[in-house]
DNA sequence: TTGTAAGCGTTATCAT
DNA sequence: ATGATAACGCTTACAA
């Protein structure tokens, strides 16, 4: 690996120079579109370039100039619809600035995640957007940043590091969900949270708690369960919830992957409580009943992060900035069923 | 843009060498994990690396070695769940080979797509996986490939170029769908195809035709419509179909984006014909009735493409290879409703 | 085992 | 306007 199957060395500027019978620096000037070259020579060089099928070696170029015209995005799971949409937004903005986007999944394992992150940083990109692992101490990034690499975080603040960040009002959105359910007459509202220790899930649990509190409802710990995204796990959790002496009549779920799993699980256990999920998802309107969600727009988040990053790349100094994006309750019906 | 906000030159191997009081090559050896360095010096170097926060300049490294340890994926729309899953598979395999993945969306415009593709290729990556634009003549890639860049296509063959490719049995899958519907008693089966001129959609229409033919059913052109993915467009198309003197009792839809749009549209027009969609999608089981689909597994496709590419990168010569992946009919019920 | 030196393909500096 | 020439930071013979 590593060595190409080859078949023929690529032409370099030297080859072009020889062919066009000009000096190396003239070729460089023409190729980089610099002025101050006689039209005749420009033509000669362009012709040689065409004939040889020359194209500039980006690595030599980068080594010399220092910029790779590439930004990186490191997320836990690039295939998650939420992150792919976020990445698409970053890409759209990057493309407008003639930057390429390098993506890497950091996975679920924080150790592996740090390794991936370090590798990406080793590329001396123009900047990086990172969805931080909650467990990882990100202090090691400080040096990188001081060396000139702009880094913008997304979704959750990195432990051990102050930085530019784009966040969503998780508490507020969750509280909205609770209010919505209470307005429909529910007092026993379960909370299904994704894994424990997840920053966003915890913030949303906090919002669930404050939402209940502001409605004067006591939080019953028995109604709060933590699950993985597997349907079977959710089935189990639901069984336990509904087996309670005073079972929930409504559910709040902290993210869309989990919401989908819970919906599948509910079908299996044959229940359909009122329900609001954090994160909107495709086809929510086709559920029975259509699922009410707290929507955070991944495109806006990615766009904001990219914008922040591009400003830093352009040389913006100053204190770390924090962008807070709001959420929007999309009422579709699943939250409005009255308790039996 | 381009010039970093800087703040301090990064340490180079030279700095590390000076600090550790060893030669440059010793540092190189330690950093690249080569054997043949005395434990004492290894420790000295590692210490200097840590103290200086040194990390290798990948560009110099690449310039010297020729490999960027990066592969590219160019797809029309990286945020499409199908492609993000495919990319995730590529990434998984790449990560095992210590390669990074550069992704770029080529968009819907073929001209822009070619530009993006050229830019990606300019990076002298170790290899590229491409979802070809149907309109673009890919002959220009031949030179690139001869220069040693392995390229693997996915989903549809590039115009004007023979190449390694991973494909799906579109015809067979579509025919399966038709057989399934016929078995449930349907004779009037509509076909809703995504846009016209799309390679995959056309192959699937072909399969629809051969499926009908092998069942001895005459293909009625009035039952075949072409739509965009917008729900409104689908509503319009459905209205026309159901207004026919002899309307369809079942529908075959050529891809999942369109299937979702059609499902939303069906709800709006208040119909629920039998239905089979090409491409599986999340939540299909929660539709009413659960949607039967012809599943092609994006992970397998990405995995196969990555494998092909890695073999080429490793030096495999020989004729172009074509991997054909099968499809699987996932019966969930929507195809089994008998005609009224 | 270790260090010296010659590139990799560019761009920038400096004469011309 | 043009062309030598010296870096950029790294790897790798080759010598010691």
XYZ file of C-alpha atoms (C1' of nucleotides) in Angstrom:
712
model
C 0.000 0.000 0.000
C 0.995 3.537 -0.386
C 3.022 3.117 -3.506
C 0.755 3.652 -6.438
C 0.314 1.094 -9.105
C 2.073 3.837 -10.985
C 2.475 3.418 -14.696
C 4.122 6.760 -15.327
C 5.571 9.555 -13.303
C 3.502 12.653 -13.374
C 4.809 15.664 -15.148
C 6.186 18.352 -12.868
C 6.784 22.031 -13.418
C 10.277 21.135 -14.485
C 8.890 19.027 -17.333
C 6.597 21.826 -18.356
C 9.446 24.317 -18.235
C 11.615 22.112 -20.417
C 8.852 21.575 -22.920
C 7.898 25.231 -23.093
C 11.551 26.224 -23.120
C 11.167 28.664 -20.262
C 12.428 28.870 -16.730
C 10.888 27.112 -13.783
C 9.706 30.287 -12.144
C 7.903 31.374 -15.285
C 5.902 28.194 -15.212
C 5.119 28.727 -11.571
C 3.927 32.253 -12.321
C 1.688 31.148 -15.137
C 0.257 28.212 -13.246
C -0.578 30.338 -10.221
C -2.039 33.031 -12.458
C 0.449 35.703 -11.444
C 0.910 38.739 -13.633
C 4.115 39.933 -15.194
C 4.668 37.289 -17.830
C 4.758 38.052 -21.537
C 1.705 36.785 -23.445
C 3.924 34.712 -25.714
C 5.414 32.769 -22.827
C 2.051 32.412 -21.153
C 0.778 30.736 -24.269
C 3.820 28.516 -24.556
C 3.433 27.373 -20.961
C -0.272 26.782 -21.263
C 0.308 24.694 -24.301
C 2.927 22.576 -22.583
C 0.631 22.143 -19.611
C -2.097 20.864 -21.859
C 0.140 18.579 -23.842
C 1.660 17.040 -20.773
C -1.570 16.894 -18.824
C 0.165 18.674 -16.029
C -1.579 19.547 -12.822
C -0.035 21.072 -9.782
C 1.086 18.921 -6.916
C -0.992 20.176 -4.041
C 1.354 18.825 -1.464
C 4.418 20.615 -2.676
C 2.249 23.663 -3.024
C 0.937 23.302 0.481
C 4.333 22.574 1.929
C 5.562 25.785 0.418
C 2.587 28.035 1.095
C 1.290 26.578 4.320
C -2.383 26.296 3.433
C -4.090 23.145 2.236
C -7.390 24.818 1.403
C -9.084 22.069 3.303
C -11.146 22.055 6.445
C -11.947 19.047 8.543
C -15.085 17.866 10.232
C -14.787 15.293 12.958
C -18.061 13.879 14.186
C -18.909 10.792 16.147
C -20.840 9.251 13.300
C -20.888 10.839 9.892
C -23.682 8.562 8.720
C -26.113 9.828 11.302
C -28.675 11.864 9.354
C -28.206 14.707 11.774
C -24.491 14.935 11.158
C -24.677 14.277 7.447
C -26.993 17.226 7.110
C -24.671 19.295 9.267
C -21.729 18.245 7.138
C -23.612 19.080 3.974
C -24.077 22.619 5.263
C -20.407 22.931 6.075
C -19.543 21.609 2.671
C -21.827 24.065 0.931
C -20.170 26.997 2.601
C -16.697 25.564 2.158
C -17.275 25.037 -1.524
C -18.080 28.687 -1.915
C -14.665 29.453 -0.511
C -12.976 26.886 -2.659
C -12.184 24.687 0.293
C -12.448 20.923 0.397
C -13.872 19.079 3.366
C -12.204 16.167 5.069
C -14.551 14.159 7.257
C -13.759 11.592 9.851
C -15.887 9.630 12.265
C -14.485 9.589 15.729
C -16.708 6.715 16.724
C -18.032 5.908 20.149
C -14.769 5.058 21.803
C -13.197 8.209 23.231
C -9.680 6.831 22.944
C -10.103 6.029 19.275
C -11.747 9.401 18.910
C -8.726 11.227 20.192
C -6.500 9.272 17.838
C -8.649 10.192 14.849
C -8.711 13.807 15.922
C -4.955 13.921 16.242
C -4.510 12.430 12.816
C -6.793 14.944 11.267
C -4.989 17.759 12.998
C -1.697 16.440 11.709
C -2.801 17.540 8.279
C -2.451 21.183 9.110
C -5.816 21.925 7.706
C -7.059 25.462 7.496
C -9.490 24.702 10.263
C -11.515 22.013 11.950
C -15.056 21.593 13.176
C -15.360 19.092 15.976
C -18.179 17.305 17.705
C -16.420 16.648 20.967
C -16.434 13.379 22.825
C -17.795 14.106 26.237
C -15.259 11.983 28.020
C -12.146 13.334 26.363
C -10.068 16.076 27.893
C -9.453 18.427 25.000
C -6.674 20.403 26.626
C -4.235 18.904 24.157
C -5.860 20.991 21.452
C -4.738 24.244 22.993
C -1.243 23.893 21.564
C -2.613 23.073 18.157
C -4.771 26.138 18.248
C -1.967 28.378 19.361
C 0.013 27.080 16.439
C -2.652 28.627 14.288
C -5.330 26.047 13.630
C -8.817 27.438 14.152
C -11.152 24.965 15.817
C -14.887 25.305 16.230
C -16.909 22.956 18.374
C -20.438 21.942 17.773
C -23.245 20.544 19.873
C -21.353 20.267 23.117
C -18.499 22.065 24.814
C -15.154 20.291 24.947
C -13.932 19.345 28.373
C -10.818 21.203 29.401
C -10.851 23.865 26.702
C -12.495 27.199 26.044
C -13.350 27.584 22.399
C -15.652 28.848 19.709
C -18.796 26.820 19.800
C -22.218 26.448 18.248
C -24.835 25.126 20.576
C -28.508 24.477 20.735
C -30.875 25.456 23.510
C -31.339 21.930 24.751
C -32.919 22.872 28.087
C -35.391 25.260 26.547
C -36.453 22.834 23.850
C -36.984 20.037 26.335
C -38.966 22.301 28.639
C -41.155 23.285 25.685
C -41.880 19.643 25.074
C -42.941 19.153 28.681
C -45.166 22.219 28.655
C -46.808 20.967 25.512
C -47.583 17.633 27.102
C -48.819 19.183 30.323
C -51.107 21.456 28.332
C -52.684 18.329 26.886
C -53.485 17.186 30.387
C -50.543 14.932 31.207
C -48.995 14.788 34.667
C -47.177 11.471 34.433
C -44.574 12.190 31.798
C -41.788 9.679 31.264
C -38.376 10.661 30.011
C -36.412 8.293 27.828
C -32.840 9.448 27.573
C -30.178 8.175 25.260
C -27.278 6.536 27.086
C -26.026 8.217 30.172
C -23.276 10.741 30.257
C -24.171 12.203 26.882
C -23.945 15.927 27.197
C -26.936 16.758 25.023
C -29.119 14.086 26.563
C -28.277 15.349 30.005
C -29.065 18.945 29.115
C -32.364 17.782 27.717
C -33.068 15.846 30.884
C -32.337 19.031 32.791
C -34.872 20.800 30.598
C -37.366 18.039 31.296
C -36.818 18.578 35.009
C -37.153 22.353 34.902
C -40.166 22.027 32.641
C -41.879 19.807 35.181
C -40.830 22.040 38.049
C -42.267 25.137 36.450
C -45.519 23.262 36.065
C -45.444 22.319 39.703
C -45.090 18.640 38.970
C -42.805 16.570 41.139
C -40.177 14.669 39.186
C -40.546 10.942 39.731
C -37.144 9.263 39.191
C -38.934 6.057 38.276
C -40.196 7.763 35.151
C -36.723 8.561 33.879
C -34.963 5.762 32.058
C -31.787 5.529 30.076
C -31.598 3.364 26.983
C -29.440 2.491 24.028
C -30.754 2.879 20.512
C -31.524 -0.781 20.014
C -35.187 -1.573 19.723
C -34.958 -4.510 22.121
C -33.512 -2.319 24.848
C -36.328 0.139 24.347
C -38.924 -2.614 24.529
C -37.499 -3.615 27.867
C -37.491 -0.058 29.158
C -41.063 0.511 28.026
C -42.247 -2.677 29.682
C -40.788 -1.478 32.948
C -42.331 1.948 32.637
C -45.762 0.632 31.880
C -45.522 -1.881 34.684
C -45.260 0.926 37.231
C -48.172 1.289 39.646
C -48.756 4.747 38.215
C -47.443 4.446 34.636
C -46.694 7.396 32.368
C -49.356 8.631 29.975
C -46.844 10.565 27.932
C -43.193 10.284 26.962
C -40.427 12.738 26.235
C -37.476 11.290 24.336
C -34.116 13.010 24.175
C -33.095 12.429 20.570
C -34.309 11.239 17.224
C -32.426 7.975 16.978
C -33.892 6.988 20.271
C -37.306 8.313 19.320
C -37.329 6.109 16.249
C -36.275 3.113 18.281
C -38.958 3.855 20.851
C -41.608 4.180 18.148
C -40.648 0.790 16.809
C -40.656 -0.596 20.330
C -44.044 0.909 21.142
C -45.485 -0.895 18.189
C -44.080 -4.139 19.516
C -45.485 -3.639 22.995
C -48.770 -2.390 21.576
C -48.939 0.939 23.325
C -49.301 4.461 22.069
C -48.834 7.046 24.757
C -48.602 10.748 23.946
C -45.067 11.491 22.889
C -42.681 14.263 21.978
C -39.179 13.642 20.660
C -36.182 15.925 20.626
C -34.803 16.317 17.068
C -37.038 16.262 14.073
C -36.811 13.370 11.643
C -37.972 12.474 8.198
C -41.370 10.789 8.056
C -42.352 12.011 11.501
C -45.550 13.238 9.855
C -46.394 9.736 8.690
C -46.277 8.138 12.114
C -49.505 7.178 13.807
C -50.219 9.594 15.243
C -47.821 12.009 13.534
C -44.910 12.630 15.859
C -44.537 15.997 17.527
C -40.892 16.970 17.806
C -38.559 19.608 19.116
C -36.646 20.537 16.024
C -33.071 21.707 15.917
C -31.904 22.400 12.434
C -28.641 20.611 11.634
C -28.133 22.698 8.509
C -28.219 25.931 10.503
C -25.828 24.498 13.025
C -23.360 23.411 10.366
C -23.729 26.665 8.553
C -23.106 28.681 11.692
C -20.096 26.582 12.590
C -18.651 26.930 9.114
C -19.174 30.647 9.189
C -17.472 30.962 12.549
C -14.604 28.856 11.300
C -14.193 30.785 8.075
C -14.040 34.025 10.005
C -11.281 32.631 12.174
C -9.468 31.370 9.127
C -9.757 34.822 7.645
C -7.860 36.074 10.637
C -10.500 37.100 13.133
C -9.017 37.412 16.607
C -10.795 38.132 19.807
C -12.528 36.177 22.543
C -14.182 32.844 21.980
C -17.636 33.121 20.607
C -20.661 31.057 21.379
C -23.608 30.809 19.042
C -26.833 29.585 20.598
C -29.466 28.307 18.250
C -33.067 28.029 19.269
C -35.355 25.054 18.846
C -38.821 24.887 17.438
C -41.694 22.724 18.592
C -43.289 21.081 15.599
C -46.755 20.068 16.687
C -48.078 17.153 14.722
C -50.459 15.464 17.078
C -48.593 12.845 19.068
C -48.283 15.216 21.989
C -51.923 16.202 22.086
C -53.608 12.963 22.956
C -55.192 13.394 26.337
C -54.320 10.830 29.010
C -56.787 7.958 29.152
C -8.003 33.537 4.001
C -5.353 30.929 3.721
C -2.805 32.464 5.971
C -3.378 31.299 9.458
C -3.876 33.636 12.282
C -0.599 32.088 13.251
C 0.830 32.945 16.628
C 3.887 30.756 16.502
C 5.782 28.641 14.048
C 5.290 24.977 14.582
C 8.143 22.871 15.747
C 9.757 20.772 13.040
C 11.866 17.677 13.209
C 14.875 19.925 13.259
C 13.653 21.551 16.450
C 13.044 18.169 17.989
C 16.478 16.984 16.908
C 18.125 20.030 18.431
C 16.222 19.650 21.671
C 16.889 15.938 21.958
C 20.460 16.445 20.848
C 20.275 13.832 18.139
C 20.417 13.804 14.378
C 17.525 14.575 12.122
C 17.225 11.064 10.806
C 17.024 9.645 14.282
C 14.017 11.793 14.953
C 12.504 10.682 11.678
C 13.058 7.079 12.598
C 11.493 7.427 16.001
C 8.547 9.405 14.741
C 7.792 6.892 12.020
C 8.218 4.045 14.434
C 11.180 2.471 12.648
C 13.387 0.063 14.505
C 17.076 0.335 15.014
C 17.291 3.207 17.447
C 18.761 2.860 20.905
C 16.197 2.972 23.692
C 17.930 5.936 25.241
C 17.616 8.062 22.140
C 14.067 6.933 21.599
C 13.228 8.226 25.003
C 15.063 11.466 24.427
C 13.229 12.064 21.185
C 9.861 11.176 22.594
C 10.452 13.570 25.418
C 11.385 16.385 23.070
C 8.338 15.638 20.948
C 6.114 15.914 23.957
C 7.727 19.047 25.286
C 7.553 20.793 21.949
C 4.118 19.495 21.053
C 5.548 18.317 17.793
C 3.487 16.570 15.203
C 4.590 15.561 11.774
C 3.850 17.750 8.794
C 1.802 15.471 6.611
C 2.470 17.508 3.516
C 6.201 17.279 3.681
C 5.747 13.639 4.492
C 3.478 13.136 1.532
C 5.639 15.126 -0.803
C 8.494 12.881 0.091
C 6.745 9.545 0.163
C 4.159 10.099 -2.540
C 1.188 8.836 -0.599
C -1.262 11.047 1.216
C -2.878 8.152 2.999
C -6.182 9.632 2.008
C -8.897 8.411 -0.269
C -11.670 10.498 -1.711
C -15.366 9.887 -2.101
C -17.262 12.034 -4.529
C -21.022 11.609 -4.450
C -23.840 13.731 -5.693
C -25.173 14.397 -2.246
C -23.273 13.303 0.797
C -26.212 14.067 3.050
C -28.485 11.566 1.358
C -28.914 8.736 3.879
C -28.016 6.241 1.195
C -24.690 7.877 0.476
C -23.893 8.698 4.065
C -24.257 5.056 4.917
C -22.125 4.144 1.926
C -19.508 6.663 3.010
C -19.580 5.322 6.532
C -18.718 1.888 5.176
C -15.863 3.288 3.139
C -14.637 5.163 6.145
C -14.740 2.083 8.332
C -12.574 0.137 5.949
C -10.294 3.091 5.324
C -9.766 3.596 9.009
C -8.575 0.046 9.336
C -5.902 0.857 6.773
C -5.032 4.103 8.476
C -6.435 6.154 5.627
C -8.452 9.324 5.944
C -11.480 10.020 3.802
C -12.056 13.209 1.895
C -15.657 13.667 0.822
C -17.122 16.052 -1.648
C -20.607 16.526 -3.003
C -20.664 16.918 -6.718
C -24.204 18.283 -6.635
C -26.822 18.053 -9.308
C -25.143 20.206 -11.893
C -22.837 18.069 -14.041
C -20.536 20.984 -14.851
C -20.013 21.816 -11.210
C -19.626 18.108 -10.596
C -16.738 17.827 -12.982
C -15.064 20.815 -11.380
C -15.344 19.249 -7.945
C -14.035 15.963 -9.241
C -11.034 17.616 -10.830
C -10.204 19.454 -7.661
C -10.339 16.295 -5.637
C -8.118 14.528 -8.107
C -5.621 17.359 -7.928
C -4.814 16.164 -4.439
C -3.086 13.052 -5.626
C -5.032 10.938 -3.247
C -4.332 7.258 -2.937
C -7.598 6.550 -4.658
C -11.089 7.807 -5.306
C -14.582 6.374 -5.198
C -16.955 8.165 -7.507
C -20.691 8.211 -7.996
C -20.710 9.341 -11.590
C -22.911 12.016 -13.029
C -24.841 10.415 -15.821
C -24.375 13.354 -18.174
C -20.646 13.782 -17.777
C -18.179 12.249 -20.173
C -15.552 10.747 -17.885
C -12.914 10.209 -20.531
C -10.794 12.893 -18.901
C -10.214 10.540 -16.003
C -8.264 8.080 -18.119
C -5.093 10.186 -17.946
C -5.432 10.555 -14.221
C -5.781 6.844 -13.839
C -2.809 6.099 -16.014
C -0.827 8.436 -13.831
C -1.541 5.979 -11.064
C -4.706 7.035 -9.322
C -7.074 4.115 -8.738
C -10.690 5.035 -9.301
C -13.706 2.935 -8.444
C -17.192 3.837 -9.563
C -20.338 3.086 -7.717
C -24.003 2.765 -8.580
C -23.705 3.626 -12.262
C -21.106 3.268 -14.975
C -19.266 6.409 -16.074
C -19.895 7.522 -19.607
C -16.824 7.289 -21.794
C -14.664 5.191 -19.493
C -14.186 1.556 -18.632
C -13.466 1.125 -14.966
C -13.816 -0.831 -11.772
C -17.357 -0.570 -10.597
C -19.769 -1.753 -7.950
C -23.319 -2.060 -9.135
C -26.642 -3.283 -7.946
C -29.016 -5.543 -9.815
C -31.539 -2.826 -10.505
C -33.482 -4.735 -13.147
C -33.770 -7.876 -11.080
C -34.874 -6.019 -7.985
C -37.527 -4.101 -9.852
C -38.807 -7.253 -11.508
C -39.055 -8.878 -8.077
C -41.229 -6.010 -6.924
C -43.542 -6.455 -9.875
C -43.813 -10.209 -9.336
C -44.663 -9.613 -5.719
C -47.476 -7.242 -6.632
C -48.807 -9.513 -9.335
C -48.837 -12.399 -6.893
C -51.132 -10.316 -4.690
C -53.550 -10.036 -7.577
C -52.567 -6.755 -9.169
C -52.601 -6.222 -12.933
C -52.692 -2.441 -13.068
C -49.340 -1.513 -11.574
C -48.159 2.057 -11.816
C -44.500 3.008 -11.926
C -43.340 6.238 -10.364
C -39.807 7.008 -11.474
C -37.479 9.621 -10.125
C -36.593 12.290 -12.689
C -35.825 11.135 -16.164
C -32.396 10.289 -17.423
C -31.228 8.920 -14.103
C -29.344 5.762 -14.791
C -30.600 3.794 -11.823
C -34.187 4.880 -12.262
C -34.095 3.872 -15.903
C -32.663 0.459 -15.108
C -35.392 -0.022 -12.559
C -38.007 1.009 -15.070
C -36.518 -1.584 -17.392
C -36.932 -4.144 -14.642
C -40.528 -3.032 -14.151
C -41.120 -3.600 -17.869
C -39.503 -7.023 -17.998
C -41.294 -7.968 -14.803
C -44.649 -7.137 -16.367
C -43.700 -8.851 -19.615
C -42.769 -12.078 -17.888
C -46.170 -11.984 -16.207
C -47.836 -11.515 -19.556
C -49.096 -8.053 -18.672
C -49.021 -5.369 -21.311
C -47.172 -2.248 -20.216
C -49.487 0.738 -20.267
C -47.396 3.917 -20.792
C -50.085 5.929 -19.033
C -49.169 4.120 -15.824
C -45.557 5.253 -15.922
C -44.878 8.724 -14.582
C -41.762 10.665 -13.828
C -41.593 12.950 -10.807
C -39.256 15.041 -8.719
C -38.899 14.399 -5.030
C -41.128 17.278 -3.959
C -44.342 16.171 -2.328
C -46.449 18.602 -4.384
C -45.155 17.140 -7.625
C -46.045 13.680 -6.401
C -49.517 14.781 -5.399
C -50.051 16.035 -8.930
C -48.759 12.811 -10.450
C -50.934 10.682 -8.205
C -54.029 12.692 -9.025
C -53.413 12.057 -12.702
C -52.839 8.365 -12.171
C -55.985 7.892 -10.141
C -58.013 9.908 -12.623
C -57.310 7.370 -15.339
C -60.292 5.397 -16.604
C -58.569 2.263 -15.408
C -56.421 3.498 -12.487
C -53.590 1.536 -10.894
C -54.279 -0.593 -7.847
C -50.610 -0.831 -7.007
C -47.483 1.289 -7.357
C -43.811 0.575 -7.881
C -41.505 3.462 -7.005
C -37.923 3.609 -8.199
C -36.124 4.965 -5.140
C -36.502 5.738 -1.468
C -36.490 9.506 -1.609
C -39.317 9.336 -4.074
C -41.064 6.620 -2.108
C -41.093 8.829 0.963
C -42.421 11.735 -1.021
C -45.098 9.525 -2.540
C -46.109 8.220 0.874
C -46.534 11.764 2.097
C -48.459 12.610 -1.059
C -50.723 9.572 -0.750
C -51.711 10.732 2.680
C -52.646 14.102 1.226
C -54.743 12.629 -1.554
C -56.269 10.109 0.801
C -55.390 6.957 -1.070
C -53.526 3.836 -0.096
C -52.816 1.554 -3.000
C -50.554 -1.447 -2.693
C -46.995 -0.274 -3.002
C -43.399 -1.426 -3.256
C -40.449 0.946 -3.222
C -36.908 0.423 -4.433
C -34.395 1.118 -1.627
C -35.153 0.366 1.948
C -35.518 3.222 4.394
C -35.661 3.762 8.089
C -39.145 3.592 9.570
C -40.566 1.728 6.589
C -41.939 -0.742 9.118
C -43.894 1.993 10.844
C -45.792 3.111 7.784
C -49.443 2.200 7.418
C -49.354 -0.385 6.099
C -45.655 -1.144 6.624
C -43.844 -0.487 3.383
C -42.498 -3.397 1.389
C -39.195 -2.488 -0.240
C -36.512 -3.791 -2.534
C -33.451 -3.341 -0.384
C -29.995 -2.612 -1.656
C -27.561 -2.307 1.151
C -25.515 0.895 0.953
C -23.058 -0.395 3.505
C -22.255 -3.447 1.389
C -21.852 -1.287 -1.666
C -19.488 1.087 0.074
C -17.621 -1.782 1.618
C -17.214 -3.534 -1.727
C -16.091 -0.339 -3.397
C -13.571 0.357 -0.660
C -12.261 -3.159 -0.880
C -11.851 -2.921 -4.641
C -10.117 0.391 -4.252
C -7.784 -0.827 -1.542
C -6.773 -3.759 -3.687
C -5.925 -1.411 -6.530
C -4.024 0.823 -4.168
C -2.118 -2.209 -2.989
C -1.004 -2.677 -6.545
C -3.505 -5.058 -8.084
C -3.305 -4.907 -11.858
C -5.500 -6.666 -14.335
C -8.762 -6.028 -16.132
C -11.504 -3.827 -14.738
C -13.687 -5.606 -12.318
C -17.373 -5.316 -11.836
C -19.077 -6.299 -8.619
C -22.785 -6.900 -8.876
C -24.704 -6.859 -5.663
C -28.091 -8.456 -5.334
C -31.200 -6.934 -3.875
C -33.572 -8.335 -1.341
C -37.315 -7.955 -1.215
C -38.344 -7.020 2.285
C -41.984 -7.933 2.576
C -43.790 -5.834 5.133
C -47.336 -5.770 3.902
C -47.824 -2.783 1.650
C -47.426 -4.983 -1.397
C -49.890 -7.600 -0.295
C -53.124 -5.716 -0.221
C -55.348 -7.199 -2.847
C -56.844 -4.825 -5.408
C -60.260 -3.547 -4.431
C 23.256 2.632 15.786
C 23.853 7.168 14.136
C 24.442 11.364 11.251
C 25.143 13.779 6.702
C 23.265 15.078 2.554
C 20.432 14.724 -1.508
C 16.202 15.228 -3.086
C 10.441 15.364 -3.350
C 7.804 19.796 -6.406
C 6.704 24.132 -5.179
C 7.214 29.280 -4.359
C 9.919 33.430 -3.093
C 14.034 36.136 -3.336
C 17.177 37.968 -5.833
C 19.927 39.177 -9.504
C 19.932 39.913 -14.344
C 10.159 40.120 -17.800
C 12.946 36.232 -16.688
C 15.746 32.623 -14.623
C 18.964 30.698 -11.041
C 18.765 29.379 -6.403
C 17.422 28.735 -1.755
C 14.100 27.204 1.232
C 9.506 24.450 2.944
C 9.881 19.662 6.353
C 10.403 15.314 5.517
C 12.605 10.414 4.117
C 16.327 7.607 2.751
C 20.669 6.144 0.827
C 25.066 6.154 2.121
C 28.888 6.797 5.233
C 30.782 6.600 9.556
